[in-house]
Structures are given as structure tokens and as C-alpha cells.
Short mmCIF file of C-alpha atoms and ligand atoms in Angstrom, two decimals:
data_model
loop_
_atom_site.label_atom_id
_atom_site.label_comp_id
_atom_site.label_asym_id
_atom_site.label_seq_id
_atom_site.Cartn_x
_atom_site.Cartn_y
_atom_site.Cartn_z
CA MET A 1 207.82 -46.14 -17.27
CA ALA A 2 211.25 -44.72 -16.56
CA GLU A 3 210.87 -44.15 -12.81
CA ASP A 4 210.32 -46.79 -10.16
CA TYR A 5 206.80 -46.10 -8.97
CA ARG A 6 206.52 -49.21 -6.82
CA PRO A 7 207.12 -47.37 -3.50
CA MET A 8 204.30 -44.96 -4.43
CA TRP A 9 201.95 -47.82 -5.35
CA LYS A 10 202.84 -49.58 -2.11
CA GLU A 11 202.10 -46.43 -0.14
CA LEU A 12 198.71 -46.30 -1.84
CA GLY A 13 198.02 -49.84 -0.71
CA LEU A 14 197.98 -51.48 -4.14
CA ASP A 15 198.44 -55.21 -4.46
CA LEU A 16 201.71 -54.96 -6.36
CA ASP A 17 201.71 -58.38 -8.04
CA THR A 18 198.13 -58.15 -9.24
CA HIS A 19 198.73 -54.56 -10.31
CA ASP A 20 201.78 -55.67 -12.33
CA ALA A 21 199.61 -58.21 -14.11
CA LEU A 22 197.02 -55.55 -14.94
CA LEU A 23 199.59 -53.08 -16.24
CA LYS A 24 201.21 -55.76 -18.38
CA ALA A 25 197.86 -56.77 -19.88
CA VAL A 26 196.85 -53.15 -20.59
CA GLY A 27 200.27 -52.39 -22.12
CA GLU A 28 199.95 -55.35 -24.47
CA MET A 29 196.41 -54.43 -25.44
CA TYR A 30 197.49 -50.86 -26.07
CA GLY A 31 200.37 -51.91 -28.28
CA ALA A 32 198.17 -54.22 -30.31
CA ALA A 33 195.27 -51.79 -30.72
CA PHE A 34 197.01 -48.40 -31.03
CA LEU A 35 200.68 -48.65 -31.87
CA SER A 36 199.98 -51.01 -34.77
CA GLN A 37 197.87 -48.35 -36.54
CA LYS A 38 199.22 -46.61 -39.62
CA ASN A 39 199.05 -42.88 -40.50
CA ARG A 40 198.42 -41.70 -36.95
CA PRO A 41 198.59 -37.94 -36.32
CA ALA A 42 201.99 -37.03 -34.82
CA GLY A 43 200.16 -35.35 -31.93
CA MET A 44 198.96 -38.75 -30.72
CA ALA A 45 202.48 -39.21 -29.31
CA TYR A 46 201.21 -37.17 -26.34
CA LEU A 47 198.41 -39.68 -25.72
CA ASP A 48 200.88 -42.56 -26.09
CA PHE A 49 203.00 -40.90 -23.42
CA VAL A 50 199.99 -40.36 -21.13
CA MET A 51 199.04 -44.00 -21.50
CA SER A 52 202.58 -45.20 -20.86
CA GLU A 53 202.51 -43.21 -17.59
CA VAL A 54 198.85 -43.73 -16.75
CA HIS A 55 199.62 -45.35 -13.40
CA GLY A 56 202.98 -43.60 -13.05
CA LEU A 57 203.56 -39.93 -13.67
CA ARG A 58 199.87 -38.94 -13.50
CA ILE A 59 199.51 -40.65 -10.12
CA LYS A 60 202.68 -38.94 -8.93
CA GLU A 61 201.08 -35.65 -9.96
CA LEU A 62 198.00 -36.52 -7.93
CA MET A 63 200.11 -37.40 -4.91
CA ASP A 64 202.07 -34.14 -5.25
CA ALA A 65 198.80 -32.21 -5.50
CA LYS A 66 197.59 -33.92 -2.32
CA LYS A 67 200.80 -32.95 -0.52
CA GLN A 68 200.04 -29.35 -1.47
CA GLY A 69 196.64 -29.68 0.20
CA ARG A 70 194.55 -30.26 -2.91
CA LYS A 71 191.87 -32.97 -2.87
CA VAL A 72 191.39 -35.68 -5.47
CA ILE A 73 187.76 -36.31 -6.37
CA GLY A 74 186.90 -39.56 -8.16
CA SER A 75 183.69 -40.18 -10.06
CA TYR A 76 181.97 -42.75 -12.25
CA CYS A 77 179.72 -40.63 -14.42
CA VAL A 78 179.60 -37.57 -16.66
CA TYR A 79 176.89 -36.07 -14.43
CA VAL A 80 179.49 -35.16 -11.78
CA PRO A 81 180.53 -31.58 -12.67
CA GLU A 82 184.28 -31.09 -12.93
CA GLU A 83 183.61 -27.34 -12.74
CA LEU A 84 182.68 -27.67 -9.05
CA VAL A 85 185.77 -29.78 -8.32
CA LEU A 86 188.05 -27.18 -9.92
CA ALA A 87 186.28 -24.42 -8.02
CA VAL A 88 187.69 -25.85 -4.76
CA ASP A 89 191.08 -26.33 -6.44
CA GLY A 90 190.44 -30.07 -6.52
CA VAL A 91 191.56 -32.62 -9.11
CA SER A 92 188.84 -34.57 -10.88
CA VAL A 93 189.50 -38.15 -12.00
CA GLY A 94 187.19 -40.56 -13.80
CA LEU A 95 187.24 -44.01 -12.26
CA CYS A 96 185.26 -46.12 -14.73
CA ALA A 97 187.14 -49.28 -15.55
CA GLY A 98 187.02 -51.15 -18.82
CA ALA A 99 188.67 -54.47 -18.02
CA GLU A 100 187.40 -57.79 -16.76
CA PHE A 101 189.49 -57.91 -13.63
CA ALA A 102 188.71 -59.68 -10.33
CA PHE A 103 185.12 -60.33 -11.41
CA ASP A 104 185.16 -63.39 -9.13
CA GLN A 105 185.65 -61.04 -6.18
CA ALA A 106 183.04 -58.60 -7.51
CA GLU A 107 180.52 -61.42 -7.82
CA LYS A 108 180.74 -62.03 -4.08
CA TYR A 109 178.79 -58.77 -3.78
CA LEU A 110 176.98 -58.49 -7.10
CA PRO A 111 174.85 -60.88 -9.13
CA ARG A 112 176.54 -62.39 -12.17
CA THR A 113 173.93 -60.56 -14.24
CA THR A 114 175.45 -57.13 -13.50
CA CYS A 115 176.98 -55.08 -16.31
CA SER A 116 180.76 -55.26 -16.78
CA LEU A 117 181.20 -51.56 -15.97
CA ILE A 118 179.82 -51.97 -12.45
CA LYS A 119 181.60 -55.29 -11.90
CA ALA A 120 184.89 -53.74 -13.01
CA ALA A 121 184.44 -50.86 -10.54
CA PHE A 122 184.13 -53.44 -7.76
CA GLY A 123 186.88 -55.65 -9.18
CA PHE A 124 189.38 -52.79 -9.36
CA LYS A 125 188.62 -51.73 -5.79
CA LEU A 126 188.54 -55.20 -4.27
CA ALA A 127 191.72 -56.35 -6.02
CA ARG A 128 193.45 -53.04 -5.09
CA VAL A 129 194.77 -52.41 -8.60
CA CYS A 130 193.57 -48.87 -9.34
CA PRO A 131 195.79 -46.06 -8.02
CA TYR A 132 193.13 -43.50 -9.04
CA VAL A 133 190.59 -45.10 -6.70
CA GLU A 134 193.13 -45.34 -3.89
CA ALA A 135 194.34 -41.75 -4.40
CA SER A 136 190.81 -40.31 -4.27
CA ASP A 137 189.94 -38.37 -1.12
CA ILE A 138 186.28 -38.75 -1.91
CA ILE A 139 184.42 -40.71 -4.58
CA VAL A 140 181.18 -39.32 -5.91
CA GLY A 141 178.64 -41.80 -7.19
CA GLU A 142 175.32 -40.93 -8.80
CA ASN A 143 171.85 -42.43 -8.82
CA THR A 144 171.55 -43.27 -12.50
CA CYS A 145 170.69 -46.86 -13.42
CA ASP A 146 169.36 -49.32 -10.82
CA GLY A 147 172.55 -51.38 -11.04
CA LYS A 148 174.72 -48.44 -10.03
CA LYS A 149 172.29 -47.23 -7.36
CA LYS A 150 172.20 -50.55 -5.56
CA ALA A 151 175.89 -51.26 -6.11
CA TYR A 152 176.78 -47.89 -4.57
CA GLU A 153 174.92 -48.87 -1.40
CA ILE A 154 177.42 -51.71 -1.05
CA MET A 155 180.33 -49.57 -2.22
CA LYS A 156 179.62 -47.15 0.65
CA GLY A 157 180.43 -49.97 3.06
CA ILE A 158 183.75 -50.59 1.30
CA ILE A 159 184.78 -46.96 0.70
CA PRO A 160 183.85 -44.83 3.72
CA SER A 161 184.27 -41.51 1.85
CA PHE A 162 181.77 -42.51 -0.84
CA TYR A 163 179.22 -39.74 -1.52
CA VAL A 164 176.13 -40.18 -3.69
CA ILE A 165 174.28 -37.50 -5.64
CA ASP A 166 170.68 -38.14 -6.52
CA LEU A 167 169.66 -37.67 -10.14
CA PRO A 168 166.22 -36.98 -11.58
CA GLN A 169 164.64 -39.50 -13.94
CA MET A 170 162.53 -37.09 -15.95
CA LYS A 171 163.43 -33.98 -17.89
CA SER A 172 160.80 -31.90 -16.11
CA GLU A 173 161.23 -28.64 -14.21
CA THR A 174 160.93 -30.65 -11.00
CA GLY A 175 163.77 -32.81 -12.29
CA ARG A 176 165.90 -29.77 -13.06
CA GLY A 177 165.21 -28.45 -9.55
CA LEU A 178 166.33 -31.74 -8.01
CA LEU A 179 169.58 -31.72 -9.99
CA ARG A 180 170.16 -28.07 -8.98
CA ALA A 181 169.67 -28.95 -5.30
CA GLU A 182 172.01 -31.94 -5.59
CA TYR A 183 174.72 -29.84 -7.24
CA ALA A 184 174.37 -27.18 -4.52
CA ALA A 185 174.76 -29.93 -1.88
CA LEU A 186 177.76 -31.37 -3.72
CA ALA A 187 179.33 -27.90 -3.83
CA LYS A 188 178.95 -27.69 -0.03
CA LYS A 189 180.41 -31.16 0.41
CA LEU A 190 183.41 -30.22 -1.74
CA GLU A 191 183.91 -27.04 0.29
CA GLU A 192 183.78 -29.08 3.47
CA ILE A 193 186.36 -31.68 2.45
CA SER A 194 188.70 -29.18 0.77
CA GLY A 195 188.36 -26.45 3.38
CA LYS A 196 188.04 -23.98 0.48
CA LYS A 197 185.10 -21.74 -0.27
CA ILE A 198 183.66 -21.67 -3.77
CA THR A 199 183.73 -18.07 -4.94
CA ALA A 200 182.38 -16.46 -8.09
CA ASN A 201 185.95 -16.21 -9.34
CA SER A 202 186.95 -19.80 -8.57
CA LEU A 203 183.79 -21.20 -10.16
CA LYS A 204 184.12 -18.94 -13.19
CA ASN A 205 187.66 -20.21 -13.59
CA GLY A 206 186.53 -23.84 -13.23
CA ILE A 207 183.85 -23.36 -15.89
CA ALA A 208 186.36 -21.73 -18.25
CA ILE A 209 188.90 -24.55 -17.84
CA VAL A 210 186.36 -27.32 -18.49
CA ASN A 211 184.78 -25.46 -21.42
CA ALA A 212 188.21 -24.96 -23.01
CA LYS A 213 188.83 -28.69 -22.69
CA ARG A 214 185.47 -29.50 -24.27
CA LYS A 215 186.04 -27.02 -27.11
CA ALA A 216 189.41 -28.59 -27.92
CA VAL A 217 187.91 -32.07 -28.11
CA ASN A 218 184.92 -30.77 -30.09
CA ARG A 219 187.38 -29.30 -32.63
CA VAL A 220 188.95 -32.72 -33.16
CA MET A 221 185.57 -34.43 -33.40
CA ALA A 222 184.20 -31.94 -35.96
CA LEU A 223 187.17 -32.59 -38.28
CA ARG A 224 186.16 -36.24 -38.51
CA SER A 225 183.39 -35.27 -40.94
CA ALA A 226 186.07 -35.12 -43.65
CA ASP A 227 186.71 -37.93 -46.10
CA PRO A 228 189.34 -39.31 -45.72
CA ALA A 229 188.87 -39.28 -41.94
CA PRO A 230 191.97 -37.55 -40.52
CA ILE A 231 192.07 -39.65 -37.34
CA SER A 232 191.00 -43.19 -36.54
CA GLY A 233 188.06 -43.91 -34.28
CA LEU A 234 190.39 -45.68 -31.86
CA ASP A 235 192.59 -42.60 -31.48
CA ALA A 236 189.54 -40.36 -31.15
CA LEU A 237 188.15 -42.68 -28.47
CA LEU A 238 191.45 -42.51 -26.63
CA ILE A 239 191.24 -38.70 -26.55
CA ASN A 240 187.73 -39.06 -25.13
CA GLN A 241 188.92 -41.52 -22.50
CA VAL A 242 191.96 -39.54 -21.37
CA PHE A 243 189.66 -36.48 -21.13
CA PHE A 244 188.55 -37.86 -17.74
CA TYR A 245 191.85 -38.04 -15.87
CA ASP A 246 194.59 -35.95 -17.43
CA ASP A 247 195.50 -32.49 -16.19
CA PRO A 248 192.79 -30.40 -17.91
CA VAL A 249 194.95 -27.46 -19.00
CA ARG A 250 197.77 -29.59 -20.39
CA PHE A 251 195.28 -31.92 -22.06
CA THR A 252 193.52 -28.96 -23.71
CA GLU A 253 196.77 -27.64 -25.09
CA SER A 254 197.76 -31.06 -26.48
CA VAL A 255 194.35 -31.73 -28.01
CA ASN A 256 194.32 -28.29 -29.64
CA LYS A 257 197.67 -29.16 -31.21
CA ILE A 258 196.15 -32.39 -32.55
CA ALA A 259 193.21 -30.37 -33.91
CA ASP A 260 195.65 -27.98 -35.66
CA GLU A 261 197.39 -30.96 -37.20
CA LEU A 262 194.09 -32.51 -38.29
CA GLU A 263 193.05 -29.22 -39.92
CA GLU A 264 196.19 -29.40 -42.05
CA ARG A 265 195.51 -33.03 -42.85
CA VAL A 266 191.98 -32.23 -43.96
CA LYS A 267 193.24 -29.37 -46.17
CA LYS A 268 195.74 -31.73 -47.79
CA LYS A 269 193.20 -34.56 -47.95
CA GLN A 270 195.45 -36.77 -45.84
CA GLY A 271 193.68 -39.43 -43.85
CA ALA A 272 194.32 -42.02 -41.19
CA VAL A 273 192.51 -44.31 -43.66
CA PRO A 274 192.00 -44.04 -47.43
CA ALA A 275 189.15 -41.90 -48.82
CA GLY A 276 186.01 -43.94 -49.32
CA THR A 277 186.59 -46.18 -46.27
CA PRO A 278 183.16 -47.19 -44.88
CA ARG A 279 182.16 -44.77 -42.12
CA VAL A 280 180.38 -45.78 -38.95
CA LEU A 281 178.93 -43.97 -35.93
CA VAL A 282 178.93 -45.77 -32.58
CA SER A 283 176.19 -45.15 -29.99
CA GLY A 284 175.41 -46.60 -26.58
CA CYS A 285 177.19 -47.46 -23.33
CA PRO A 286 180.48 -45.87 -22.28
CA MET A 287 183.80 -47.50 -23.23
CA ALA A 288 186.26 -46.99 -20.38
CA VAL A 289 190.01 -47.68 -20.69
CA PRO A 290 191.05 -50.37 -21.73
CA ASN A 291 187.77 -51.34 -23.38
CA TRP A 292 188.83 -51.04 -27.03
CA LYS A 293 187.29 -54.32 -28.16
CA VAL A 294 184.49 -53.23 -30.50
CA PRO A 295 186.30 -50.21 -32.08
CA GLY A 296 189.32 -52.46 -32.61
CA ILE A 297 187.17 -55.04 -34.41
CA VAL A 298 185.41 -52.41 -36.52
CA GLU A 299 188.59 -50.68 -37.62
CA THR A 300 190.56 -53.85 -38.34
CA SER A 301 187.60 -54.98 -40.46
CA GLY A 302 188.11 -52.14 -42.91
CA ALA A 303 185.84 -49.37 -41.58
CA VAL A 304 186.51 -46.14 -39.73
CA ILE A 305 184.52 -44.88 -36.76
CA VAL A 306 183.73 -41.20 -37.28
CA GLY A 307 181.79 -40.38 -34.11
CA GLU A 308 180.88 -41.69 -30.66
CA GLU A 309 177.46 -41.05 -29.17
CA LEU A 310 178.81 -42.32 -25.86
CA CYS A 311 179.79 -40.80 -22.51
CA THR A 312 183.36 -41.51 -23.59
CA GLY A 313 182.42 -39.43 -26.61
CA GLU A 314 180.01 -36.64 -27.38
CA ARG A 315 177.87 -37.00 -24.26
CA GLY A 316 180.97 -36.06 -22.27
CA HIS A 317 181.82 -32.82 -24.02
CA HIS A 318 179.35 -31.73 -26.71
CA GLN A 319 177.53 -29.16 -24.60
CA LEU A 320 179.36 -26.27 -22.97
CA THR A 321 178.44 -24.57 -19.70
CA GLU A 322 177.14 -21.09 -20.40
CA GLU A 323 179.66 -18.57 -19.08
CA SER A 324 177.28 -15.68 -18.45
CA GLY A 325 176.69 -16.30 -14.71
CA LYS A 326 177.97 -13.61 -12.32
CA THR A 327 177.27 -15.08 -8.90
CA VAL A 328 177.94 -18.58 -7.57
CA ASP A 329 174.17 -19.25 -7.60
CA GLU A 330 173.82 -18.14 -11.20
CA MET A 331 176.77 -20.28 -12.21
CA ILE A 332 175.33 -23.35 -10.47
CA ASP A 333 172.12 -22.67 -12.46
CA ARG A 334 174.14 -22.67 -15.71
CA ILE A 335 176.00 -25.83 -14.69
CA THR A 336 172.68 -27.51 -13.91
CA ASN A 337 171.29 -26.55 -17.31
CA ARG A 338 174.34 -27.91 -19.06
CA TYR A 339 174.29 -31.30 -17.35
CA PHE A 340 170.50 -31.59 -17.42
CA ASP A 341 170.74 -31.61 -21.23
CA ILE A 342 172.85 -34.80 -21.33
CA HIS A 343 170.67 -37.52 -22.81
CA CYS A 344 171.67 -40.61 -20.83
CA ALA A 345 169.27 -43.52 -21.30
CA VAL A 346 168.50 -43.53 -17.58
CA PHE A 347 166.08 -40.64 -18.28
CA THR A 348 162.49 -41.42 -19.18
CA PRO A 349 161.42 -40.53 -21.76
CA ASN A 350 164.67 -39.62 -23.50
CA PRO A 351 163.67 -38.38 -26.95
CA THR A 352 166.57 -36.00 -27.60
CA ARG A 353 169.08 -38.85 -27.85
CA LEU A 354 167.62 -40.17 -31.09
CA GLY A 355 167.69 -36.66 -32.57
CA ARG A 356 171.34 -36.25 -31.64
CA ILE A 357 172.28 -39.63 -33.17
CA ARG A 358 170.57 -38.54 -36.40
CA GLU A 359 172.38 -35.19 -36.36
CA MET A 360 175.72 -36.87 -35.71
CA SER A 361 175.17 -39.41 -38.50
CA GLU A 362 174.58 -36.54 -40.92
CA GLN A 363 177.34 -34.32 -39.61
CA TYR A 364 179.96 -37.07 -39.80
CA ASN A 365 178.63 -38.61 -43.03
CA ALA A 366 178.22 -41.98 -41.35
CA GLN A 367 176.86 -44.77 -43.54
CA GLY A 368 175.61 -46.81 -40.60
CA VAL A 369 175.27 -46.90 -36.81
CA ILE A 370 176.64 -49.54 -34.48
CA ASP A 371 174.65 -49.53 -31.27
CA TYR A 372 176.91 -50.87 -28.55
CA THR A 373 175.49 -52.08 -25.25
CA LEU A 374 176.91 -53.87 -22.27
CA GLN A 375 175.10 -57.05 -21.35
CA TYR A 376 172.55 -56.52 -18.54
CA CYS A 377 172.44 -52.74 -19.14
CA GLN A 378 168.69 -52.40 -19.41
CA PRO A 379 168.45 -48.63 -20.08
CA TYR A 380 170.67 -48.77 -23.16
CA GLN A 381 169.51 -52.19 -24.33
CA ILE A 382 165.85 -51.22 -24.26
CA GLU A 383 166.36 -47.74 -25.67
CA GLY A 384 168.74 -49.17 -28.31
CA GLY A 385 165.92 -51.24 -29.79
CA VAL A 386 163.67 -48.22 -30.17
CA ILE A 387 166.48 -46.11 -31.62
CA ALA A 388 167.46 -48.83 -34.10
CA ASP A 389 163.86 -49.15 -35.33
CA GLU A 390 163.54 -45.39 -35.79
CA LEU A 391 166.88 -45.09 -37.62
CA LYS A 392 166.06 -48.00 -39.91
CA LYS A 393 162.73 -46.35 -40.83
CA ASN A 394 164.78 -43.54 -42.38
CA GLY A 395 167.07 -45.96 -44.18
CA THR A 396 170.04 -45.87 -41.76
CA PRO A 397 171.55 -49.33 -41.37
CA VAL A 398 172.03 -50.32 -37.72
CA LEU A 399 174.01 -53.13 -36.16
CA ARG A 400 173.31 -53.87 -32.51
CA ILE A 401 176.13 -55.38 -30.48
CA ASP A 402 175.45 -56.52 -26.93
CA THR A 403 178.64 -57.65 -25.25
CA ASP A 404 180.80 -57.59 -22.14
CA TYR A 405 184.47 -57.09 -21.31
CA SER A 406 185.55 -60.63 -22.17
CA ALA A 407 187.30 -61.49 -25.42
CA GLY A 408 185.23 -64.65 -25.89
CA ASP A 409 182.84 -63.20 -28.48
CA THR A 410 185.46 -61.28 -30.51
CA GLU A 411 185.33 -63.47 -33.60
CA GLN A 412 181.56 -63.72 -33.52
CA ILE A 413 181.32 -59.91 -33.40
CA ARG A 414 183.89 -59.63 -36.18
CA THR A 415 181.77 -61.82 -38.46
CA ARG A 416 178.69 -59.69 -37.77
CA VAL A 417 180.62 -56.43 -38.28
CA GLN A 418 182.04 -57.66 -41.59
CA ALA A 419 178.55 -58.60 -42.83
CA PHE A 420 177.30 -55.16 -41.73
CA LEU A 421 180.09 -53.40 -43.60
CA GLU A 422 179.21 -55.32 -46.76
CA GLN A 423 175.65 -54.07 -46.31
CA ILE A 424 176.59 -50.40 -45.90
CA LYS A 425 179.06 -50.45 -48.80
CA LYS A 426 176.21 -51.26 -51.23
S1 LIG B 501 175.58 -40.56 -18.05
S2 LIG B 501 175.79 -43.78 -19.50
S3 LIG B 501 178.31 -42.56 -17.32
S4 LIG B 501 175.04 -43.39 -16.08
S5 LIG B 501 176.40 -49.58 -18.64
S6 LIG B 501 176.39 -48.74 -15.20
S7 LIG B 501 173.86 -47.39 -17.39
S8 LIG B 501 173.90 -50.83 -16.46
S9 LIG B 501 177.30 -46.13 -17.36
FE1 LIG B 501 176.62 -44.10 -17.48
FE2 LIG B 501 176.48 -41.70 -16.40
FE3 LIG B 501 174.58 -42.55 -18.08
FE4 LIG B 501 176.99 -41.99 -18.97
FE5 LIG B 501 174.22 -48.77 -15.64
FE6 LIG B 501 174.24 -49.44 -18.18
FE7 LIG B 501 176.09 -50.43 -16.61
FE8 LIG B 501 176.04 -47.83 -17.23
#
């Protein structure tokens, strides 16, 4: 980072020494996982820049936006609609953390048997190392899994501006109605904290901006069906991760440029990896920055990941919000329909997820599926077993990996991945 951001971090209340240690660790991990790759698309230089300034320039932009009266809205889940945030001229930032940091402090509040994603959210807050958390004017949590629900009760005591939206558990019309009511209440809350009214124009604009961002990412993802794959799974995951906190318009423009470049690569049969490299789809729990462990193992073992059935993947952007609504109410209906279709494992039953994994496997010509779960994540662990059985019935090889944010099991996972790749090559 060229500029000295320490005064800004200090103003935000970060613990500067601990924060330095985090940035150093993430920088090293990034170099090892990303910059060591060969045949990367030139457009990935933008993502490299974003990552080099992830706690610098982007935070400065957030602080400048706040000075202009805009509000920063943090969230931990893809069920929090960015469209509503943009409709009050707010800035939406994803707060999920992917590093084992200050878990000792987190475990003062949470049982050891809590998933790494939740522990990291606590760790980052308690250790004061995340400028996104500290810059947020309000943080929106959501009642999804039991771990998050109960953890948010405690989080509310730590972060006074914490706001929770309730989420249905069933894909029934009652469930859709509940989500609709929660989104309407969130819209009011956002109006209240921003002092700005959501109008048909502002919401229409918000929907258009988010849809454009999704379309750009969907373009990149669709091009991964080619052999050779024009982009590595790690780079594609990075695009999916940065999706949650970069400026949406600038990000869309940059990702469209990457998609243009990948189109050319596909035409010329140029790949990030050689043609015939074993192709894998990953499904399961989200992978937040800097959780690159499993994709790193898979791709340094000689395979390429061609799709992510994850929230840091297709679940985050596959569906668009219908743009036909004229009034604010109609648009909130369309937003509700869009988000209600996301097939997170917290829903019961959740049959559409299996169908989508099958479709993705076919679309991306995947030879096998790696189902990735975080230890103690019951919704994805339990559903993963059912999904694996169903996929295997149709002859799709499946490897299930249940892990956490530590590096302790890296070599054990590598051995299992290598054996799996031998199986799918046959
Ligand atoms: S829409 S996946 S972002 S809830 S890994 S905290 S489920 S115990 S993250 Fe999620 Fe929204 Fe669903 Fe996506 Fe709980 Fe599991 Fe931990 Fe999880």
C-alpha cells in the first residue's frame, strides 16, 4: 500500500499491531496462492490491486462516502439485499471473515464447537482488526442457522447498531410472506438510519446496479465450461469474494473486461491450465477471504475448479432480480422472489439445491464434485450427505471435505484430493 493508512485505522479504533499481523499473514497467503499461478488473465491485475488495497484505499473510499453523508451497511449473508442498501444511497459491505484469528477471544463467548465462520466474525470484532466492521454504521445479521442466530444475540451486546432480519425456514407461501415483511421492515430501517426515502427511481437504480454486477460475474462463470478452462478456480473464487465489498459499478466494469478477455481466450483455446486437466465443481459452505485452503490444495494437485455452488459463488449471483416492478412495493416483491429462490441449506426441505448442483456439473463439464463443509455446520454437513448419495447414484464421484480455518489438516486433505483426482481421471 503506497499511502500511510495508519491514522485512518487508528481513527477507526483498530488494534494497529494485531492488524499489522493480520495484513502481513493475508499478504503472504495471497502471494503464495494467487501470484504464483501461471497463465492468469491480464484482467486479474485489477483484483490484485483491490486485494493489495483491501484495508487501504477501499476503506478510505468508505470513509469518504461517510463524510458525504452516506451510510455503510455491513452484512454476513447473501440474504441481505444490496438493492435496498443502494436505494438509500448506502454502501454495502460483506463482513464474513475467512481466517482463524483471535479464536481464543471468540471462545470466551462461543462454544469451541462453533463453525469457523461464526468464530472468525467474533474474532475479527473482538481483536479490532477489521476496518469494514468498524466502518459500518449498521450491521445486518440474519436468522439462518442456529449458530448464527444465537451468536447474533451476543453480537447485539457487543455492537449496539446490530439489526437482525428474520428468515423463513420453509419455501412455502407463508415463508415468502415472512421474507417480504422482513425486507419491508429492513427498507424502513435503512430509510431511518440514512435519512433518505426509498423511491421507485432509487430502488430501480439499485436493482439495475446489482443485476449488472451479477450479469458480469455470470459471464465469467459461464466461460468456465470451456476446455481448457480460461481462468483458474482460485481466480474465479476471488472475483466471487471481492463481489461483496468493492464499489459495484467499478467492479462490474472490471469483471466485464475480464469476461471479454476470457471470451478471446476461449476462442483461441487458451487456458489457465492445459486442456484435459481434471475438472471439479465445489459445493457447500461459503469461503470468505482469505479462506483459500481447499481450492489451493485442489489446484496445486493438478485439477481445476470450474464452478462454485457456494454463497461465494453461484448462490451469490446466479439469479437476477426481475426489473419489471414499477412501484416500490412491486419492486420489494421482485426482490423477495429473487432472494427466496436462493437454496441455502438452512431451508427445510431444500430440494432445488441438488438440482442446481447437477445442472452446474453438466454445464461446466465437471468430472466430480467436492462437497466442502465447515466443521460444526450442521445444515451443510447433513444436507451434504444426502446430496453426495444422490449424485453418486447417477455416477458422479463426490469427495466430502469437512474442515476448519486451520492449516493443520492441509496435507491430509491433499492426500484425499489426490486420490479423488486419480478416481475421476479413470
Ligand atoms: S445463505 S450459507 S451466507 S446462511 S457455515 S454460519 S450455515 S454453521 S454461512 Fe451462510 Fe447465508 Fe446460508 Fe450463505 Fe451457519 Fe454453516 Fe457456519 Fe454458515
